[in-house]
Short mmCIF file of C-alpha atoms in Angstrom, two decimals:
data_model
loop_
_atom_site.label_atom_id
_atom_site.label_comp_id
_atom_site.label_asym_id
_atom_site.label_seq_id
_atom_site.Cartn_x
_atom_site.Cartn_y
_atom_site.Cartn_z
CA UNK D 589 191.00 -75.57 -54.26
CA UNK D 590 193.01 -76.08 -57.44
CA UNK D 591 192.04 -79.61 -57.59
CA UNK D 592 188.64 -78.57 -57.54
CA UNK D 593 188.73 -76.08 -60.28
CA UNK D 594 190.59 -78.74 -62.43
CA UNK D 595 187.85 -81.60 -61.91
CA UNK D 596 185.08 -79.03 -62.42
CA UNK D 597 186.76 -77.05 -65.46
CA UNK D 598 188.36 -79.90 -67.54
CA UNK D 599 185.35 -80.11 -69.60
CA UNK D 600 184.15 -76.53 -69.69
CA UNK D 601 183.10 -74.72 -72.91
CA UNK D 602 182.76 -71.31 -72.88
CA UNK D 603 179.00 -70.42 -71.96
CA UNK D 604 178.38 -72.81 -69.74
CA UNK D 605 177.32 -72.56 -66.14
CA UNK D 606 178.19 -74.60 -63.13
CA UNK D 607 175.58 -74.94 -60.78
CA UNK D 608 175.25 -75.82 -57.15
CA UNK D 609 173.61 -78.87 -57.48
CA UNK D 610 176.04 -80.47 -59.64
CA UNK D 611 179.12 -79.47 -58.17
CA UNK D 612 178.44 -79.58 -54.39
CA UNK D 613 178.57 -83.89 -53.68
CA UNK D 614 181.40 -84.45 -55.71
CA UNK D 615 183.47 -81.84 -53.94
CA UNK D 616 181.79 -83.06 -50.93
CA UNK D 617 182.66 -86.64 -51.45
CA UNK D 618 186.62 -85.78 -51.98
CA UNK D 619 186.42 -83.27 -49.29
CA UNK D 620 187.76 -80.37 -51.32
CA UNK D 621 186.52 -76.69 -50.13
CA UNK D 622 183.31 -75.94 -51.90
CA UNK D 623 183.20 -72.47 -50.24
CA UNK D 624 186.35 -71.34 -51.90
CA UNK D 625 185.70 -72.93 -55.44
CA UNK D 626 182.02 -71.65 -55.21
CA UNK D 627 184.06 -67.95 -54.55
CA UNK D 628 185.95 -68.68 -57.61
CA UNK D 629 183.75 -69.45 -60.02
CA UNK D 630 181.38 -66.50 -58.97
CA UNK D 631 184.02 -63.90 -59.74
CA UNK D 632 184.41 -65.43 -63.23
CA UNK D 633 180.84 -65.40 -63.83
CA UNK D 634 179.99 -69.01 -64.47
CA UNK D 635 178.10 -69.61 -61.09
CA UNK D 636 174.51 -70.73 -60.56
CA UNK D 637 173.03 -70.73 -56.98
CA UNK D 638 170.71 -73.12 -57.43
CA UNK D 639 170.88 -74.94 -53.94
CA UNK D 640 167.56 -74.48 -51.77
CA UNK D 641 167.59 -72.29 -49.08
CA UNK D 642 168.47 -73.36 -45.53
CA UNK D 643 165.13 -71.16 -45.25
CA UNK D 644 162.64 -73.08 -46.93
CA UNK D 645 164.19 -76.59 -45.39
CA UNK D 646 163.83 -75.35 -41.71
CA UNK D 647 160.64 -74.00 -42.70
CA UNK D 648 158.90 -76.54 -44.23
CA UNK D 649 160.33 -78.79 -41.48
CA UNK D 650 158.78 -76.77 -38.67
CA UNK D 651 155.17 -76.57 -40.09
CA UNK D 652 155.42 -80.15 -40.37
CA UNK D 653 152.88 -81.83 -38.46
CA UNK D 654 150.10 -79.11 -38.79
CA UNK D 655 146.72 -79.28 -39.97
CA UNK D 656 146.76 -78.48 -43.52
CA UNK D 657 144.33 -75.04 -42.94
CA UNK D 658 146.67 -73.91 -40.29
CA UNK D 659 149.87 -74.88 -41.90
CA UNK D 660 148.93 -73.01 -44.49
CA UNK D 661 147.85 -69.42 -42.38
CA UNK D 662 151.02 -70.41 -40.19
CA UNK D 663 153.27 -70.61 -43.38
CA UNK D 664 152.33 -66.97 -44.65
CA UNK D 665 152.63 -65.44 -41.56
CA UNK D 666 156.21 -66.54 -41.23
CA UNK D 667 156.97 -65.44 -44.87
CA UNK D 668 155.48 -62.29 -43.89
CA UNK D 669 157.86 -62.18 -40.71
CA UNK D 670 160.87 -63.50 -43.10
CA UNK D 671 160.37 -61.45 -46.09
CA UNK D 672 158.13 -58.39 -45.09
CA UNK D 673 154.89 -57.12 -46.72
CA UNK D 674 152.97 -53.77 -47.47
CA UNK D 675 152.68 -52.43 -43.76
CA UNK D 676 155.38 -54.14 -42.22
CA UNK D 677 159.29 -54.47 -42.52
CA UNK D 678 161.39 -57.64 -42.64
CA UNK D 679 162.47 -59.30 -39.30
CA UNK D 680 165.43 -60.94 -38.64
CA UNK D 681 165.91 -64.00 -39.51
CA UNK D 682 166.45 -65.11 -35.52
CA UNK D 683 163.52 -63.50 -34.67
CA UNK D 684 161.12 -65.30 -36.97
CA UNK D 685 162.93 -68.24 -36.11
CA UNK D 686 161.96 -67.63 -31.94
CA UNK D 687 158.06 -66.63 -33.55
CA UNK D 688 157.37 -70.02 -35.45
CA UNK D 689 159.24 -72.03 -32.52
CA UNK D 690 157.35 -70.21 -30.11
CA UNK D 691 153.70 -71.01 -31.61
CA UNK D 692 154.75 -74.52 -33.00
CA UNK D 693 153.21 -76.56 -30.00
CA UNK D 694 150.15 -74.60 -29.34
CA UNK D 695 149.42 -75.24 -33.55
CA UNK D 696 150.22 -78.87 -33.27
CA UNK D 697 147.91 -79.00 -30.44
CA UNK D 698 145.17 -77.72 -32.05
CA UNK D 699 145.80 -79.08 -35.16
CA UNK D 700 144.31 -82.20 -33.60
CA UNK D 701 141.14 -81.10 -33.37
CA UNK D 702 140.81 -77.84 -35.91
CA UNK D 703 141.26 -77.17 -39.18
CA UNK D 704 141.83 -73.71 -39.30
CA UNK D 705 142.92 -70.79 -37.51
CA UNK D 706 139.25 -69.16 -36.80
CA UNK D 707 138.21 -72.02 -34.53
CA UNK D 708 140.64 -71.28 -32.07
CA UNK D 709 138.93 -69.31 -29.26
CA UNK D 710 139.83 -67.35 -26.22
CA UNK D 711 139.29 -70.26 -23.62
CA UNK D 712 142.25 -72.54 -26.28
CA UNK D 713 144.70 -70.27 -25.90
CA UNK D 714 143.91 -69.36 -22.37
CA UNK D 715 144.08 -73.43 -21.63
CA UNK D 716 147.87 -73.61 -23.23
CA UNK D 717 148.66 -71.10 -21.52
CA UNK D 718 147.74 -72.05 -18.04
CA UNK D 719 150.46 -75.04 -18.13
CA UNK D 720 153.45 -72.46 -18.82
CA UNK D 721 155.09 -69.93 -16.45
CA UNK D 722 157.67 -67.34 -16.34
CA UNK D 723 159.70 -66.12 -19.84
CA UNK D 724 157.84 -69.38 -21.16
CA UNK D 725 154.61 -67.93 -21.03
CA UNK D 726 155.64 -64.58 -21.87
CA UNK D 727 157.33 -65.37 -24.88
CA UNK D 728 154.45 -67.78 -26.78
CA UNK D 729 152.28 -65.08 -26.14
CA UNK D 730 153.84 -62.58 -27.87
CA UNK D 731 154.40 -64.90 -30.81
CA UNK D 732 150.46 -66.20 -30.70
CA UNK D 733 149.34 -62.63 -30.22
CA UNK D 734 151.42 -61.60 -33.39
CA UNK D 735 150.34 -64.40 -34.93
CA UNK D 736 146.58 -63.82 -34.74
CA UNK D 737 146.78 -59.95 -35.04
CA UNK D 738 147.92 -60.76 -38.52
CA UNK D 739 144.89 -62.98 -39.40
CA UNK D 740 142.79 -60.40 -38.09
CA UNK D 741 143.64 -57.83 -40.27
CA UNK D 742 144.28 -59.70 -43.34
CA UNK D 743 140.49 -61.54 -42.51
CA UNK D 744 141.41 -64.89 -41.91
CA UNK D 745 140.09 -64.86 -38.48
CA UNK D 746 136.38 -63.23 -37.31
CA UNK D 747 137.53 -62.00 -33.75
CA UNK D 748 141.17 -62.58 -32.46
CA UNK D 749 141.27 -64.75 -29.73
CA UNK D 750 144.54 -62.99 -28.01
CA UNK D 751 142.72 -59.67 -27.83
CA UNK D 752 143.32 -57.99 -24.56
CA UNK D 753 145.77 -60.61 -23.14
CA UNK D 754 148.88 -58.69 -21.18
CA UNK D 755 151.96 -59.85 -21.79
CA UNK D 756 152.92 -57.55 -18.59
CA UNK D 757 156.08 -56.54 -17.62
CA UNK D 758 158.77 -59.28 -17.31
CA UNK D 759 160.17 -59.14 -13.97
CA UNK D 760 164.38 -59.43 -14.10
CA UNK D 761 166.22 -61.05 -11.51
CA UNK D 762 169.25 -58.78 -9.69
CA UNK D 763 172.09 -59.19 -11.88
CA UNK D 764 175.15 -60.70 -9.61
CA UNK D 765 178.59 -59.63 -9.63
CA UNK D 766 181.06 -62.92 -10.94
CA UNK D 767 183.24 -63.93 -7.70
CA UNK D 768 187.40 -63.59 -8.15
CA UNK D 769 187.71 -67.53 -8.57
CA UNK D 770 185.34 -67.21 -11.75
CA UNK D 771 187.51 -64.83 -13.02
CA UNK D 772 190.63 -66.18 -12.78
CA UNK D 773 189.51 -69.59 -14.06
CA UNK D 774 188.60 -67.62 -17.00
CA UNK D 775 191.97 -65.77 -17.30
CA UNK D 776 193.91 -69.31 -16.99
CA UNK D 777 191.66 -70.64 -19.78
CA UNK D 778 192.81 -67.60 -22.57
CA UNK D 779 195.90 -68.97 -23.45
CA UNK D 780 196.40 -67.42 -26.85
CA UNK D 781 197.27 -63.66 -27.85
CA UNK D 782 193.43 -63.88 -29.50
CA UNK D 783 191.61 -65.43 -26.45
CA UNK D 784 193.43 -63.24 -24.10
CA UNK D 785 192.57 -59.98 -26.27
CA UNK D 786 188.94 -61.62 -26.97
CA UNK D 787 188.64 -61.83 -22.98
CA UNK D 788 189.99 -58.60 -21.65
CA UNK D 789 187.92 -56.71 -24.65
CA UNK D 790 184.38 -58.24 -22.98
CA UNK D 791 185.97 -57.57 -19.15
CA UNK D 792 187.34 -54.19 -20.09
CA UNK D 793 185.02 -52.35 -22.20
CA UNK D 794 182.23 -54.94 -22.39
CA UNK D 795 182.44 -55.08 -25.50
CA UNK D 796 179.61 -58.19 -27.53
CA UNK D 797 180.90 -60.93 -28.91
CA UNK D 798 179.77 -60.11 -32.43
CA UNK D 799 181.24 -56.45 -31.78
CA UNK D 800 184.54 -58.48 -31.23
CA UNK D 801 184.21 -59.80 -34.02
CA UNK D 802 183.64 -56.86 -36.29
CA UNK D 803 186.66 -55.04 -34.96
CA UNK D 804 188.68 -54.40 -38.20
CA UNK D 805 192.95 -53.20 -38.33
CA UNK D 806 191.80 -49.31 -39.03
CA UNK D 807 189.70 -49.55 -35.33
CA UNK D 808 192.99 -49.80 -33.87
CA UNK D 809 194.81 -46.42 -33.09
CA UNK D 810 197.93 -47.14 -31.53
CA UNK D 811 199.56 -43.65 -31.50
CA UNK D 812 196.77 -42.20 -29.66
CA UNK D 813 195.99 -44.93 -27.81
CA UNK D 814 192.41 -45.17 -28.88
CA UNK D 815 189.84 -48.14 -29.85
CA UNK D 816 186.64 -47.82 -31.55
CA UNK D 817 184.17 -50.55 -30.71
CA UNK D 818 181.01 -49.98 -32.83
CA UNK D 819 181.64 -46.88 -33.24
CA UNK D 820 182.50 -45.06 -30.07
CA UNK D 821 185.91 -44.38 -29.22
CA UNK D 822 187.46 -46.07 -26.23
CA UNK D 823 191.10 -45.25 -24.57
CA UNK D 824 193.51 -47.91 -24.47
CA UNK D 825 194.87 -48.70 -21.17
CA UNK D 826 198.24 -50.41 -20.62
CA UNK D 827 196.55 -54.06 -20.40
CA UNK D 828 194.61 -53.77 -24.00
CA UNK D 829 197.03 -52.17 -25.37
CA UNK D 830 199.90 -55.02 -24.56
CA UNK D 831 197.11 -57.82 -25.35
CA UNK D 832 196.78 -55.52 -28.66
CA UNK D 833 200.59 -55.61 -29.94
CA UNK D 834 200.87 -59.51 -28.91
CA UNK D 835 198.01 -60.63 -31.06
CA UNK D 836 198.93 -57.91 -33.88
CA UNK D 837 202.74 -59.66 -33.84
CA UNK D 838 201.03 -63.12 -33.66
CA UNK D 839 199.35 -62.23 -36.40
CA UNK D 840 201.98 -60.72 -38.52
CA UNK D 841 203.87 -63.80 -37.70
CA UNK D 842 201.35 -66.24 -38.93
CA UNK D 843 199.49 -65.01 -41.39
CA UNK D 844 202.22 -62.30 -43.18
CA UNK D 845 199.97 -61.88 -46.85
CA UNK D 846 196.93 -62.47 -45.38
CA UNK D 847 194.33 -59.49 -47.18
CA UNK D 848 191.22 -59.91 -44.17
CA UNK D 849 191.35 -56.75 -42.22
CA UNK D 850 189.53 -58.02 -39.60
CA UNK D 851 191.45 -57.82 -36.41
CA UNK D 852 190.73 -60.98 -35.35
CA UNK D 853 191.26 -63.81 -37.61
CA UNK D 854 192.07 -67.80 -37.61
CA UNK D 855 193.30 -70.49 -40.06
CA UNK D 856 189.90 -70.52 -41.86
CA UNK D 857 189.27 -66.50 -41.76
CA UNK D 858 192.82 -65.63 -43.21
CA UNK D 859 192.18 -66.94 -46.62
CA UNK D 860 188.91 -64.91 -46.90
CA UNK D 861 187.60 -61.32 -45.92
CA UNK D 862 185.08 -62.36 -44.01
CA UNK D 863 184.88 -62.26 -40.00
CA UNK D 864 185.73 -65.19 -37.53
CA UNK D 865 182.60 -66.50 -36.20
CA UNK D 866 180.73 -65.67 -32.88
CA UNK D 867 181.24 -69.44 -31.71
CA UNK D 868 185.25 -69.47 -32.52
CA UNK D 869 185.85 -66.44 -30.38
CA UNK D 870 183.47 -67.54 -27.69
CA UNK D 871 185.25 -71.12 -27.97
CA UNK D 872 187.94 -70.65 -25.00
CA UNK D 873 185.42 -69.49 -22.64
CA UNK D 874 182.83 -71.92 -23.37
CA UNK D 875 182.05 -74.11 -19.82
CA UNK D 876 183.54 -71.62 -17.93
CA UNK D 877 181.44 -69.48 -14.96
CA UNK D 878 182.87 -66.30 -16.15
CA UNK D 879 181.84 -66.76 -20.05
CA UNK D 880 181.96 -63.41 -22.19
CA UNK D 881 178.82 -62.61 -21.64
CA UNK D 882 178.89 -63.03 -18.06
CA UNK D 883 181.93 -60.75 -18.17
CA UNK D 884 180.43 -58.32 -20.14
CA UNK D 885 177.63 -57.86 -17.48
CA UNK D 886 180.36 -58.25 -14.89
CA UNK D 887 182.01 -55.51 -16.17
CA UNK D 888 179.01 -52.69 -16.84
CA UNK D 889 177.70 -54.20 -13.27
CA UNK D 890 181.10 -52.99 -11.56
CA UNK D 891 180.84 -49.62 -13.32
CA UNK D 892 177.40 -48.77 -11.77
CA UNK D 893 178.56 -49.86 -8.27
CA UNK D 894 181.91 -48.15 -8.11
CA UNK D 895 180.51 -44.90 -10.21
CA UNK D 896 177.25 -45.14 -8.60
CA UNK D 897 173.85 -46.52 -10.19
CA UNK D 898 172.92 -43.77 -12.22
CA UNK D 899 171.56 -45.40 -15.96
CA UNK D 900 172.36 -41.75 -17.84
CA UNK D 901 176.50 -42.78 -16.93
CA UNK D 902 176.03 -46.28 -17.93
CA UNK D 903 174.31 -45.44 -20.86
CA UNK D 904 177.01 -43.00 -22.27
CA UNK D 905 179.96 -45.13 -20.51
CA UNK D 906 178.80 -48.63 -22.79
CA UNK D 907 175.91 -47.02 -25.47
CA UNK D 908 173.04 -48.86 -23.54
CA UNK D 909 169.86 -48.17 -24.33
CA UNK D 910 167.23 -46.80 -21.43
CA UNK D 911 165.48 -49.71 -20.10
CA UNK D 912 169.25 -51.82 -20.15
CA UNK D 913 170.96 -48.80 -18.17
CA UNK D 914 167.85 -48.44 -15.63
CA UNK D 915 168.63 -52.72 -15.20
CA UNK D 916 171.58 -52.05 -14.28
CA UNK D 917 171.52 -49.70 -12.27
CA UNK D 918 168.51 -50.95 -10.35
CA UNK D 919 170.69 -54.28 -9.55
CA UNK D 920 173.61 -52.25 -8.37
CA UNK D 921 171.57 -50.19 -6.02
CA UNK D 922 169.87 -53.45 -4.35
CA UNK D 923 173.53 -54.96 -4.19
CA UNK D 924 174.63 -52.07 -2.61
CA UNK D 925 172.13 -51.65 -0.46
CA UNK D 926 172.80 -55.24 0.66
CA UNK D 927 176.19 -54.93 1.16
CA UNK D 928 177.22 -51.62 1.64
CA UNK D 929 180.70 -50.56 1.43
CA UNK D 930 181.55 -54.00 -0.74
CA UNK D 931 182.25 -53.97 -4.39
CA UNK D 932 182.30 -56.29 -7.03
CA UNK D 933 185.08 -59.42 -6.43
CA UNK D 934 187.04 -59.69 -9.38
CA UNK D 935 187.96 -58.38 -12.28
CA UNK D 936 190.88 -59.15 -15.24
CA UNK D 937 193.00 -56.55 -14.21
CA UNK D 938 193.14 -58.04 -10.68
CA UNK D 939 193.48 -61.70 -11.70
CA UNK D 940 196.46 -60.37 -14.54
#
């Protein structure tokens, strides 16, 4: 980082401003850490952002392709999506990415043979349609039925071609418990204080991967024995809290000045104050049968079938919402019913 500073500051006056544009392939090229010079030059002030967004670039690659009319209606839905607009609120930037990748190929093929959105009709979108099943179907619809609601009301189209098209109700598979050998393939494959902690936190308390993540120093109540993972308060058992003081010693040991109070970090995270990523703490358990996620369910799918399926439990046990809980405990019931008098096979306690 110093070597960067000195290349970019040698001939600085005071005034000027370093922008992106100029500063970003020449670090590049000498592979010196943009991040942390960029970080450096914004807290003295002398920092222009002038790089394009990774928004526009996906998005003008995705409408690429399109008939020009539809391109265009296509493009200010998605900024509508992105950004928000007098009646509605900004989306996530995930979720307008699923909308436009859900529409895409139904616009390309009609951008063969239309200009515009208004000469789509019913019998179009009932023909794309008819090739796709399942979540496939499902999903496009929802993202071509937002897509021409908007026309509608803003006038682009005369009649909305979606109109009265259900979606219906998606039908979920039973949710089935992971088998002892998943588990303890899993357990062999955290062999770090982090992975094990990471690992026992989804099989424990089920906690996300991103909640993982967000776990800071203060959630940590050692003297009380307590954890708060987004924001409810969870008691320690002896496992978590000996996974706990290992990594917390690891991470004294390694990183000693570090200033992130994130509870998790690694070699990149410890020189910042910003949170280790969702694919670094997934990492370990990538390939494996029993990844987090399947642990997480693993673990919320033992709790309705050993506390009995009843959603309101569930839902105050993990913080799930109403139609999750009722999921849950509608698998458990089946799998009980199914096997009766047989729980779930494995678990991280067992395989520890």
């Amino acid at each position: 980082m110093n070597r960067g500073l000195a290349r970019l500051l040698t001939a600085y006056v005071e005034g000027d401003v370093i922008r992106h544009t100029e500063l970003f392939i020449p670090l590049r090229a000498l592979d010196l850490p943009v991040g942390h010079i960029v970080t450096v030059l914004e807290e003295m002030g002398i920092f222009e952002d002038d790089s394009e967004p990774s928004f526009e670039r996906w998005l003008a690659e995705r409408l690429e392709g399109l008939a020009p009319g539809i391109r265009s209606e296509a493009e200010r839905w998605t900024r509508i999506l992105h950004d928000g607009g007098p009646r509605s609120l900004p989306r996530r930037v995930g979720t307008v990415w699923l909308y436009l990748n859900r529409v895409r190929p139904a616009l390309l093929e009609w951008s063969d043979r239309y200009d515009h959105l208004r000469e789509v009709t019913r019998d179009d979108v009932l023909t794309h349609l008819k090739a796709l099943h399942g979540h496939h179907r499902r999903d496009q619809l929802v993202a071509l039925r937002s897509l021409f609601s908007w026309a509608k009301r803003n006038g682009l189209i005369f009649r909305n071609p979606t109109s009265r098209m259900k979606v219906g109700q998606y039908e979920y598979a039973v949710l089935q418990p992971l088998v002892p050998e998943q588990v303890n393939r899993a357990v062999a494959a955290a062999t770090t204080p982090a992975t094990r902690l990471i690992l026992a936190l989804a099989a424990v308390h089920a906690a996300r991967v991103a909640q993982i993540g967000t776990l800071m120093l203060e959630d940590i109540d050692i003297g009380n024995r307590r954890l708060t993972i987004a924001g409810r308060v969870r008691p320690l058992d002896d496992l978590i809290l000996k996974l706990l003081l290992d990594r917390l010693e690891h991470r004294r040991t390694r990183w000693p000045n570090t200033a992130n109070l994130h509870l998790l970090i690694n070699n990149q995270t410890a020189n910042r104050t910003t949170r280790a990523s969702n694919h670094w703490i997934s990492a370990a358990m990538r390939g494996q049968a029993a990844t987090l996620e399947r642990l997480r369910i693993d673990r919320q799918l033992e709790e309705a079938m050993t506390q009995g399926p009843d959603p309101f439990h569930l839902a105050e046990v993990f913080g799930l919402n109403e139609k999750t809980a009722m999921r849950y405990a509608d698998s458990a019931r089946q799998l009980l019913l199914a096997s009766p008098g047989e729980t779930p096979g494995g678990t991280v306690r067992d395989a520890e």
